Coordinates of C-alpha atoms in Angstrom, one line a residue:
Chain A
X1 CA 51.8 -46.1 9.4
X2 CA 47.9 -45.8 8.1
X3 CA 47.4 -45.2 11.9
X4 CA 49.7 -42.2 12.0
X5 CA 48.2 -40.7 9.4
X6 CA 44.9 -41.3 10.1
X7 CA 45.5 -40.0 14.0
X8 CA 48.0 -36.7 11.9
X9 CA 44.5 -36.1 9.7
X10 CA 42.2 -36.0 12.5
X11 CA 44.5 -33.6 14.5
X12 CA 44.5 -31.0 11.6
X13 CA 40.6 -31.5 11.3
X14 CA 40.7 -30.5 14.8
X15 CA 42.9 -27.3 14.4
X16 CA 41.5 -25.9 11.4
X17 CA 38.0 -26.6 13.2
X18 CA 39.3 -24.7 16.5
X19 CA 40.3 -21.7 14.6
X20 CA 38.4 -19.5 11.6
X21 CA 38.3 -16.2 10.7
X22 CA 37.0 -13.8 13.3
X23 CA 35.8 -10.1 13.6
X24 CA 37.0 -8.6 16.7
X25 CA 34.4 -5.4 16.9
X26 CA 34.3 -2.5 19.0
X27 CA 32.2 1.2 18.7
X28 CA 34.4 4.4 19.9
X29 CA 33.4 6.6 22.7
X30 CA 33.1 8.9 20.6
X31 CA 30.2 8.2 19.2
X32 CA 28.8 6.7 22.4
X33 CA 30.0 7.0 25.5
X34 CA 27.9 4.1 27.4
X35 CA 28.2 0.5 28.0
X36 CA 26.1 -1.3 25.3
X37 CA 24.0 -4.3 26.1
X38 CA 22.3 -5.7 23.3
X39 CA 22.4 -7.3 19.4
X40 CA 25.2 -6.9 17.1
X41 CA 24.6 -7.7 13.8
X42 CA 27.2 -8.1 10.7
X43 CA 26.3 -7.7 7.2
X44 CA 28.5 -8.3 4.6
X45 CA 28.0 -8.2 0.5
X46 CA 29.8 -8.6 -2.5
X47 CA 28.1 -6.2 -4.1
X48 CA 26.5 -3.6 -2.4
X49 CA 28.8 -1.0 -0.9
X50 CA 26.3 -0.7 1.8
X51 CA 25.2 -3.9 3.2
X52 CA 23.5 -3.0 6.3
X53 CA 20.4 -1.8 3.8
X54 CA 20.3 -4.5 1.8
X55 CA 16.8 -5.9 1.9
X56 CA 16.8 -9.0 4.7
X57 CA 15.2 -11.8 3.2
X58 CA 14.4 -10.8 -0.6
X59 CA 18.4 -10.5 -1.1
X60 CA 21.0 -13.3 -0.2
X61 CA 23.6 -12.4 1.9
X62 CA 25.9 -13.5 4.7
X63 CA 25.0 -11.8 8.1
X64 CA 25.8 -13.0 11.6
X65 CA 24.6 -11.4 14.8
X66 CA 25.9 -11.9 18.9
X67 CA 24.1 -10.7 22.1
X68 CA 26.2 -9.2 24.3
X69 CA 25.9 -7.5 27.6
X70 CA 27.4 -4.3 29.2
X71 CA 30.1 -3.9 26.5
X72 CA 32.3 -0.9 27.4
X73 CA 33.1 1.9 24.4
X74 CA 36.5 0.5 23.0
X75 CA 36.3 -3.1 24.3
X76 CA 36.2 -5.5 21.6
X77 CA 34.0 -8.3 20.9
X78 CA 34.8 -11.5 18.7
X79 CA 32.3 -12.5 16.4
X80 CA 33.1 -16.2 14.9
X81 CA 31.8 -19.7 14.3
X82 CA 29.7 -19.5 17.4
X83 CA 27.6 -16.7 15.9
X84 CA 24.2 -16.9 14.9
X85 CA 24.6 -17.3 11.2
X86 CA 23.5 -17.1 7.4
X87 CA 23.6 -19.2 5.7
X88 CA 26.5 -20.6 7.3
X89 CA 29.2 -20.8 9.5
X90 CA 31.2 -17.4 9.3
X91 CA 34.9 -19.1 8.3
X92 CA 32.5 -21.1 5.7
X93 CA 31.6 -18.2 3.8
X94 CA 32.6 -18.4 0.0
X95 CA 36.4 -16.6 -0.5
X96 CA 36.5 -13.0 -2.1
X97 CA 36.3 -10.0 -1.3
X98 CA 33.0 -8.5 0.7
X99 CA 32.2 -4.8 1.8
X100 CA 30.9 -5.3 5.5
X101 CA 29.4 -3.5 8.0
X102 CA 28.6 -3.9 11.9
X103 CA 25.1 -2.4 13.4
X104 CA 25.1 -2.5 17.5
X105 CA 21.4 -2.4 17.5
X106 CA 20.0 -0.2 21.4
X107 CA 16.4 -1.0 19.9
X108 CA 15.2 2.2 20.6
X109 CA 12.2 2.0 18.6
X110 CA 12.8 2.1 14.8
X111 CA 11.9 -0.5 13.5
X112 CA 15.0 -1.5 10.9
X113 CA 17.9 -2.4 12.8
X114 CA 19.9 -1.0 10.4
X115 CA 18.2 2.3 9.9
X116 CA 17.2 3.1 13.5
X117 CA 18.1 6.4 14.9
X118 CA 20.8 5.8 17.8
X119 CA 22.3 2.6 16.6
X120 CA 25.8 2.5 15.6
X121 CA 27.5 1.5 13.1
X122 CA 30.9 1.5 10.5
X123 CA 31.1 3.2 7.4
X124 CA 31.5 0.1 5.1
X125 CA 34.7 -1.3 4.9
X126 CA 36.5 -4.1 2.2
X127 CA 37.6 -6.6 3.2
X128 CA 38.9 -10.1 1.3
X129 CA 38.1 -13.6 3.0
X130 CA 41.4 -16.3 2.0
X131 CA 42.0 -19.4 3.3
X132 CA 43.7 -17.7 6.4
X133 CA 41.6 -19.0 8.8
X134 CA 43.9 -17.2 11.3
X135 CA 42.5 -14.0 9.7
X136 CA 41.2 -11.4 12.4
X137 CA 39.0 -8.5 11.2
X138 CA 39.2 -5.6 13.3
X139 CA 36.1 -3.1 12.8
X140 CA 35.6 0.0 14.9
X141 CA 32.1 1.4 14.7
X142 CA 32.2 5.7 15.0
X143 CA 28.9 6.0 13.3
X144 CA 25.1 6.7 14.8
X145 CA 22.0 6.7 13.2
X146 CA 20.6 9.9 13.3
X147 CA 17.3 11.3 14.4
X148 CA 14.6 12.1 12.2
X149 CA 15.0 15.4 11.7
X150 CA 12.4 17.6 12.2
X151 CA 9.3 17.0 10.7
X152 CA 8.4 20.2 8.7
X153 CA 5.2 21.4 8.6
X154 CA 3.6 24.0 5.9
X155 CA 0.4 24.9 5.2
X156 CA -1.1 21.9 3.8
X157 CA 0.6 19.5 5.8
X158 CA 1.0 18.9 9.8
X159 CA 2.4 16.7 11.9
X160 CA 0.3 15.1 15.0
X161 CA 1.8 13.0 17.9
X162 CA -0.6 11.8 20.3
X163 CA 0.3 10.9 23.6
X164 CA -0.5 7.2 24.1
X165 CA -1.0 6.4 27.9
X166 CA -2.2 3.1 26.8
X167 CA 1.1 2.3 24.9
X168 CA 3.0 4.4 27.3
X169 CA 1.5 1.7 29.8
X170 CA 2.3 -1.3 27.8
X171 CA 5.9 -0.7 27.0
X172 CA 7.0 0.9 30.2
X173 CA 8.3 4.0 28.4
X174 CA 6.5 7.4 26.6
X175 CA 4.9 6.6 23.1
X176 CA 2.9 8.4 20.7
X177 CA 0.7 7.5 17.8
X178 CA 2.0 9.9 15.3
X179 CA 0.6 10.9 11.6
X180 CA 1.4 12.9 8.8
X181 CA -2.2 15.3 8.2
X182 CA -2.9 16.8 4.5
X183 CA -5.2 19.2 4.9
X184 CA -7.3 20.2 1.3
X185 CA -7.4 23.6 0.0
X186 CA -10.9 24.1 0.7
X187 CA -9.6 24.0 4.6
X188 CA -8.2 27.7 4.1
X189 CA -11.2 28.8 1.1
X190 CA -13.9 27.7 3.2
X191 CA -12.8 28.2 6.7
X192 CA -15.9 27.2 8.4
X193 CA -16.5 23.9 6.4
X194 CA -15.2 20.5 7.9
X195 CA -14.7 17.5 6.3
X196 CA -13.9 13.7 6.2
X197 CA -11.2 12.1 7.4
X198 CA -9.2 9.9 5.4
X199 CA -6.6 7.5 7.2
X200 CA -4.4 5.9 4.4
X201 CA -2.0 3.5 5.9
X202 CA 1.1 2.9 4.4
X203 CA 2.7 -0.5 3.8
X204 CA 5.8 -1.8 5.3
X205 CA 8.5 0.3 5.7
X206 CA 6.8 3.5 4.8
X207 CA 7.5 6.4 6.9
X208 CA 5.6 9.5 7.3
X209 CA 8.5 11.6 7.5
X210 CA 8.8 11.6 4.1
X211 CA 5.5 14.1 3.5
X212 CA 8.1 16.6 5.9
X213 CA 8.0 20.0 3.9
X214 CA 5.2 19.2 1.4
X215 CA 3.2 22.1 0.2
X216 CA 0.7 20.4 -1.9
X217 CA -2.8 20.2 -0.5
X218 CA -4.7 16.6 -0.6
X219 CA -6.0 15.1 -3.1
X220 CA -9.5 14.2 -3.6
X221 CA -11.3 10.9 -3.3
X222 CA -13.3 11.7 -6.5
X223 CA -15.0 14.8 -6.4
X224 CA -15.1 14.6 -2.3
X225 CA -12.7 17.3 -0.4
X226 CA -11.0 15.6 2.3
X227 CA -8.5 15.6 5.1
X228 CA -6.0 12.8 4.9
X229 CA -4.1 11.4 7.5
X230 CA -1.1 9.2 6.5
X231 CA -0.5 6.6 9.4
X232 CA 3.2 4.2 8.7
X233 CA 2.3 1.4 11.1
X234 CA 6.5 1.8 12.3
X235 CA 7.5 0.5 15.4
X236 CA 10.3 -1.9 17.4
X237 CA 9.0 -4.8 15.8
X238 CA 7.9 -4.4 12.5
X239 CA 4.5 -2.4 11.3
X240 CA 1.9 -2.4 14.1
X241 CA -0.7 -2.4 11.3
X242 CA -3.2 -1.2 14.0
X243 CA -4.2 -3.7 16.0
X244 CA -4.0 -4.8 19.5
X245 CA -1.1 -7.4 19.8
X246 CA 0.8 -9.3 22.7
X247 CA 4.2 -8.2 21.2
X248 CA 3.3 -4.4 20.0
X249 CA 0.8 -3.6 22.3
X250 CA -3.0 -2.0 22.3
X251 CA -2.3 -0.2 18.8
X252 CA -6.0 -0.4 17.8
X253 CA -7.5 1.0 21.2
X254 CA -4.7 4.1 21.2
X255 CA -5.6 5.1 17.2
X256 CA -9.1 4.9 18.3
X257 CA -9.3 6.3 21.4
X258 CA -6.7 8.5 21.9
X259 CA -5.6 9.5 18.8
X260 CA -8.8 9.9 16.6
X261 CA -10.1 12.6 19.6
X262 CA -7.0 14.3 19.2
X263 CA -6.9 14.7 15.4
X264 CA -10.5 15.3 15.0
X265 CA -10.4 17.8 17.9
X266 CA -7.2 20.0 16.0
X267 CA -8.9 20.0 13.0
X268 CA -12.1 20.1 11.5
X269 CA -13.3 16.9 10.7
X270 CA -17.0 16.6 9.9
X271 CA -16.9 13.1 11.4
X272 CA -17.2 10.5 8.6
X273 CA -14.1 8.5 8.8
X274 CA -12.5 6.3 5.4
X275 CA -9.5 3.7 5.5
X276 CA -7.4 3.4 2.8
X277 CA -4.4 1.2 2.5
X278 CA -1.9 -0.9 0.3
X279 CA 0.1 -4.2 1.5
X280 CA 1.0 -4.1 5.0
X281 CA -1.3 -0.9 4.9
X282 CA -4.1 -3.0 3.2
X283 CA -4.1 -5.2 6.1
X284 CA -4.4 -2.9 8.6
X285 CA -7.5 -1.1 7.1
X286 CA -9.1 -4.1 6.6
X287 CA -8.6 -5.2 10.2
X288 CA -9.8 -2.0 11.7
X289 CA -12.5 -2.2 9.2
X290 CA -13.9 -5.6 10.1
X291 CA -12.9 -5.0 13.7
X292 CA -14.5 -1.7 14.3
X293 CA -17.0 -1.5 12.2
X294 CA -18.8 1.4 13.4
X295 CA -15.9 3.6 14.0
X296 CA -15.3 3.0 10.5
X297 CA -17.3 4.2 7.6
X298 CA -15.7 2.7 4.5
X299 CA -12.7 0.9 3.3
X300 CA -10.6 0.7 0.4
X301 CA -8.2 -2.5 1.0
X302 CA -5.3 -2.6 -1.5
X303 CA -3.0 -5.9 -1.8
X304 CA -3.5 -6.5 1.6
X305 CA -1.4 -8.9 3.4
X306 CA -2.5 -12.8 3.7
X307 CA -6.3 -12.2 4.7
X308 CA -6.8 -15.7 5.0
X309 CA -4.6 -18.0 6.7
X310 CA -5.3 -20.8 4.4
X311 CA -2.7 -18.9 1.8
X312 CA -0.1 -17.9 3.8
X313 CA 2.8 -17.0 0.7
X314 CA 0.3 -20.4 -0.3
X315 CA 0.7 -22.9 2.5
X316 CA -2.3 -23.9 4.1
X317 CA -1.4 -23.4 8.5
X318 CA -4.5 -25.0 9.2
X319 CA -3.1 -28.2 7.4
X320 CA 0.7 -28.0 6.4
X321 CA 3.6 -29.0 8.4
X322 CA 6.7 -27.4 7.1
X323 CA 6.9 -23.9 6.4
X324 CA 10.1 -24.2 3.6
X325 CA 9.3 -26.9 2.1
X326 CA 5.8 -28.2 0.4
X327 CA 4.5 -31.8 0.3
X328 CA 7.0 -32.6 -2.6
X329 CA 9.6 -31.4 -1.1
X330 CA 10.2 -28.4 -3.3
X331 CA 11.0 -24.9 -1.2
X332 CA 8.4 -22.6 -0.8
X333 CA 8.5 -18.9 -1.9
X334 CA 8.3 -16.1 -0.1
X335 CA 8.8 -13.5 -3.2
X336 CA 8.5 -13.5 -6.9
X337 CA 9.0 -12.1 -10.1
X338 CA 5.4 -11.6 -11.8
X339 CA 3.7 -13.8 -9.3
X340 CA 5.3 -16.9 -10.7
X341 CA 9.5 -16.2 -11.3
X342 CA 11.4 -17.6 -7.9
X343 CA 13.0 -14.7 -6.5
X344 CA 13.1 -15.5 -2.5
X345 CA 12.3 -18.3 -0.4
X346 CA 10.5 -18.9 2.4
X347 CA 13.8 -20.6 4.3
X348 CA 16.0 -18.1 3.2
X349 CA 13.6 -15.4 4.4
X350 CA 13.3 -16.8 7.7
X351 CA 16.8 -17.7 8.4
X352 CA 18.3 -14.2 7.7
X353 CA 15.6 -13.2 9.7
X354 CA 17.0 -15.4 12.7
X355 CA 20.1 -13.4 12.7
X356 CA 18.6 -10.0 11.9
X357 CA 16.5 -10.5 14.6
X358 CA 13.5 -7.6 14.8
X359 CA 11.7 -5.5 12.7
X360 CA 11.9 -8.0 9.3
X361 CA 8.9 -8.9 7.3
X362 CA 8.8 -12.3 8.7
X363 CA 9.1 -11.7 12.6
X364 CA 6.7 -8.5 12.1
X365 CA 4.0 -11.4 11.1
X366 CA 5.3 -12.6 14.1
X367 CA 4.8 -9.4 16.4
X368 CA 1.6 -8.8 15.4
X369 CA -0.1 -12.7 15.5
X370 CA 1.9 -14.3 18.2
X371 CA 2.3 -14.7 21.9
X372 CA 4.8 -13.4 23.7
X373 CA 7.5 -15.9 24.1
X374 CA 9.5 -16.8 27.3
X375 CA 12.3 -14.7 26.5
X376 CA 9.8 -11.5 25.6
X377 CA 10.3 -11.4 21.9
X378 CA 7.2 -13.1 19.8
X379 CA 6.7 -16.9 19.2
X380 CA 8.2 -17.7 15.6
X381 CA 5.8 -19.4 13.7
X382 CA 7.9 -21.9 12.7
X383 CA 11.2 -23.4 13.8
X384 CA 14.4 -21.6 11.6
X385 CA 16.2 -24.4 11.4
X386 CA 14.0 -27.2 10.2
X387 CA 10.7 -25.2 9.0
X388 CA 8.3 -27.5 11.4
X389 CA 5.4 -24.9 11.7
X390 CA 4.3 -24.8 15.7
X391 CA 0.6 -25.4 15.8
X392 CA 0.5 -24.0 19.2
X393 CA 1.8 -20.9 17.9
X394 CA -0.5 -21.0 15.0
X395 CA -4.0 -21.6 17.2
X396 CA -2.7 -17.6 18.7
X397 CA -2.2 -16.4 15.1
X398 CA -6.2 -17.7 13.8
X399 CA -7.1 -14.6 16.2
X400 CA -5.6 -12.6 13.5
X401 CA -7.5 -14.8 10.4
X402 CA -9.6 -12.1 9.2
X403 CA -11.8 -14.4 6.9
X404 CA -12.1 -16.9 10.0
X405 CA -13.2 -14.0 12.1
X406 CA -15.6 -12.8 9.3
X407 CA -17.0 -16.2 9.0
X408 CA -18.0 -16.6 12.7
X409 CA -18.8 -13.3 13.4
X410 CA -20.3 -12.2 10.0
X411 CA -24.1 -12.6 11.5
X412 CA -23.3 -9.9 14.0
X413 CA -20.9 -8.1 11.7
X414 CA -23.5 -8.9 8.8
X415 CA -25.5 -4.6 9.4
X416 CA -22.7 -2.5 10.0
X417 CA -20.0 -4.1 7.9
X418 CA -21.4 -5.5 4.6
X419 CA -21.5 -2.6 2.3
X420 CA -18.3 -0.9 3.6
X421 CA -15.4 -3.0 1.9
X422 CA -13.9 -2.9 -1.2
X423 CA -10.8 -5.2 -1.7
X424 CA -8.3 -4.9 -5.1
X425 CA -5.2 -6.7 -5.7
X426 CA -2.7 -7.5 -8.8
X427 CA -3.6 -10.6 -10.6
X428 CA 0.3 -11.5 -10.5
X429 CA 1.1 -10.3 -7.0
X430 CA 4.8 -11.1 -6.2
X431 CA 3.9 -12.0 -2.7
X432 CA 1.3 -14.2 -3.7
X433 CA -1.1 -11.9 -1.8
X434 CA -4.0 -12.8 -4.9
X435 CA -4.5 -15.9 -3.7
X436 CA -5.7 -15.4 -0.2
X437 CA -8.5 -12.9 -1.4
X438 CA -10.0 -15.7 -3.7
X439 CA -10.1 -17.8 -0.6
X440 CA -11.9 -14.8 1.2
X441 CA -14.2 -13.9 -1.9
X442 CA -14.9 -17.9 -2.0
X443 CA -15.3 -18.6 1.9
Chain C
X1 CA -17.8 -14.1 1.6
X2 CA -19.2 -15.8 -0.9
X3 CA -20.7 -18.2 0.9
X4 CA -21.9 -15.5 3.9
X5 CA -23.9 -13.8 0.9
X6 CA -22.1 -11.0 1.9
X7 CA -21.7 -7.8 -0.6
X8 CA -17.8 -6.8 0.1
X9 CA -16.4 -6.0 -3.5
X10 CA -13.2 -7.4 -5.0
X11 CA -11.4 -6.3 -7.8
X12 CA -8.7 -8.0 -9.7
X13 CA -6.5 -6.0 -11.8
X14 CA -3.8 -6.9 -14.2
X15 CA -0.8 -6.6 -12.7
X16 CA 1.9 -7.1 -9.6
X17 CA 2.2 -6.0 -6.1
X18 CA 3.6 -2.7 -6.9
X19 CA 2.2 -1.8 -10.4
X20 CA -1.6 -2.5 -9.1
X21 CA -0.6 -0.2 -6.3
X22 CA -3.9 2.2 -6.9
X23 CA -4.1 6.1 -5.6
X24 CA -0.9 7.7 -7.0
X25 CA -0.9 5.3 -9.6
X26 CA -1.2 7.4 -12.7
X27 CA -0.1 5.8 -15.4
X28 CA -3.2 3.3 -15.4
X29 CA -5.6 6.0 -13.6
X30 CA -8.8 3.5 -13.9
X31 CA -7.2 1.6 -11.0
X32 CA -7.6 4.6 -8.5
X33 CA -10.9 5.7 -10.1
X34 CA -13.2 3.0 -8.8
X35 CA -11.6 2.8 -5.5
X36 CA -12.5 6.6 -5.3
X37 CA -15.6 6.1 -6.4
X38 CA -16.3 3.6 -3.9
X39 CA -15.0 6.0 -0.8
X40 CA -16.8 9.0 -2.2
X41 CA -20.1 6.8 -2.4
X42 CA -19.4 5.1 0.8
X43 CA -19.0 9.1 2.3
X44 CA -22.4 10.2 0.9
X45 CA -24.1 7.2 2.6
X46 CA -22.9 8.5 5.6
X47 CA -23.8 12.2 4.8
X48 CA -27.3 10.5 4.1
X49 CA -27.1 8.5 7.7
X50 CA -25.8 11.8 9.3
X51 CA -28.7 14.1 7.9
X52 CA -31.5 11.2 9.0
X53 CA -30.2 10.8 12.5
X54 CA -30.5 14.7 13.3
X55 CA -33.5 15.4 11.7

């Protein structure tokens, strides 16, 4: 009799394992008329009505994503168990009820999957997760992301988009390096003057667009009349943050030599050229900076990201071995409160980012420090599953170790570089971006 | 940099990622005013550089 139950119980285990709630997802022709090859990614939340923007990695939340190939409008796809997942198994999920939203991502260029123009999507929908594991969710995408709109121009502010024939080369498709220009008043009162240039790159996720219709002239860097170029960084993978890369192309070598001719040819730049940039931003000042020091003529660094790769969000790559977890076993964070308040992990970072699979924080580090990997998206760092850093993925990223490169370069660096920096950050930085710049200060 | 003898400035201000965020930062102006100080004097030592080299 024990046998019959025992041989009963492992049948249901099998059952209940061979079914579990599924989506079953499909975009209308309406919207796009064209077979879809690509990612589709599923975002749900409990609480926010729109789940595809929550913020991947600093909030929690159940995503799964499927690649699919030449999906016709109208045909379905299931998305279940078999999905790539966080932070587990899709009929696993807590029960209650969950707004949820499906993105089909084309990867046209934006570099949020969620927000880039031409990917589809649902309006949000409700939907409750029971013990039904029979349950099938039906969601029919009719919604595109739309364009940019125009960017609007006004007296003070232009827009410039310079071909790129270097990234036009390296991704196989036209590009641009584009920027937001605020000219000073002094450009109109004094029409024969010119003046300095000042490139302020933005940090991650910034978008020029945003400066579209301003009327306001630029500000002055003290008492100095200049003309200031805002430069995002956006692109496929993340921010670019301006420098040449196996993943994002030669982004340096097109702001420098296509680009900067252009700008300074359209407007009347006197030649001195300043960086200024915070976080992501920071970073990418400071590279160009250090990299190009006599294109360069000052820099103002603020918060940059992790200068020194012996405080990466505080591991040590030259030493640790797990990414997640530290020598205690404790998890690592990846965000804070205050510098010092847990507010995001390392792991959970990572591991939404392995669904949500471009364009994060995380795999933007990636993009930028990486190799290309065998199947054309950038080495990970470190394995999502475990946290096992790969050292022969980090020897490729100590190209991209600024203070390293400072240390073995600084005697030819040493005359063009030395008085040109200036490098602030928050004493309580949440992204434990203070840290690293001690290192540099100290090295 | 230390070490390199080097003369790269740092600055360490009270604050987080986002409130020691510096030029439109204006409830705390000092922030922004010694990274503009830096630029400007950074731009007249190239003004100076500039005038030398074509005279």
């Amino acid at each position: 009799m024990k046998k019959f139950y025992f041989s009963l119980l492992l049948v249901s285990l099998f059952c209940a394992d061979g079914f579990g709630q599924q989506f079953e997802v499909s975009y209308s022709a309406s919207v796009f008329d064209t077979p879809f090859t690509g990612n589709v990614v599923v975002y749900m939340s409990k609480e926010n009505k729109e789940p595809k923007d929550g913020a991947i990695g600093r909030k929690s939340f159940p995503c799964f994503s499927v690649s699919v190939k030449n999906i016709q409008p109208g045909q379905a796809i299931t998305i279940d168990d078999k999905a790539i997942s966080f932070p587990i198994a899709l009929s696993d999920i807590k029960r209650g009820d969950y707004y949820v939203q499906i993105v089909w991502d084309r990867n046209l260029g934006g570099h949020s999957i969620a927000a880039s123009p031409g990917n589809l999507f649902n309006t949000s929908e409700k939907i409750t997760i029971t013990k039904d594991f029979k349950k099938v969710f039906k969601i029919v995408s009719k919604e595109m992301v739309a364009e940019h709109p125009d960017f609007k121009e006004t007296e003070y502010v232009k827009e410039v988009e310079a071909p790129s024939a270097l990234l036009t080369a390296f991704h196989g498709k036209e590009m641009t390096v584009n920027a937001a220009v605020i000219l000073p008043k002094e450009y109109y009162t004094e029409p024969t003057r010119k003046f300095p240039v000042l490139f302020r790159v933005w940090g991650y996720i910034g978008n020029y667009h945003e400066l579209s219709g301003t009327i306001e002239p630029s500000k002055q860097v003290a008492s100095t009349a200049v003309i200031e170029v805002i430069l995002d960084g956006n692109c496929a993978l993340g921010h670019s943050v301006y420098a040449n890369s196996d993943n994002n192309g030669p982004w340096s070598d097109a702001l420098i030599t296509e680009f900067i001719p252009v700008l300074e040819k359209k407007f009347r730049a006197n030649g001195a050229r300043l960086l200024l940039g915070h976080s992501s931003g920071g970073w990418a000042v400071l590279w160009l900076q250090t990299q190009y020091p006599k294109v360069f003529d000052g820099c103002w660094s603020s918060a940059p990201d992790f200068v020194d790769f012996r405080s990466f969000y505080k591991v040590n790559l030259y030493e640790a071995e797990n990414m997640f977890y530290d020598t205690e076993g404790s998890p690592r964070l990846a965000a804070t409160v205050a510098g010092f308040i847990p507010w995001a992990t390392i792991k959970q970072t990572i591991q939404m980012e392995n669904v949500v699979y471009r364009g994060e924080q995380m795999h933007s580090f990636d993009a930028v420090f990486s190799k290309k990997g065998s199947d054309g998206m950038p080495e990970r760092i470190c394995n999502s599953s475990t946290g096992l850093i790969d050292t022969a993925v980090f020897a490729h990223w100590q190209n991209y170790d600024i203070a390293l490169n400072l240390r073995n370069n600084w005697a030819s660096l040493k005359s063009e570089l030395d008085n040109k920096v200036r490098i602030s950050v928050g004493n309580r930085d949440n992204f434990f971006l203070t840290m690293p710049l001690i290192c540099l200060k100290n090295r | 940099m230390k070490e390199l003898n080097s003369n790269f400035q740092f600055a360490y201000y009270p604050g987080d990622h986002f409130t020691a965020y510096t030029p439109d930062w204006t409830l705390r102006p000092e922030y922004s005013k010694d990274g503009n100080q830096f630029l400007e004097q950074k731009y007249v030592e190239w003004l100076a550089k500039s005038n030398t080299e074509k005279k």
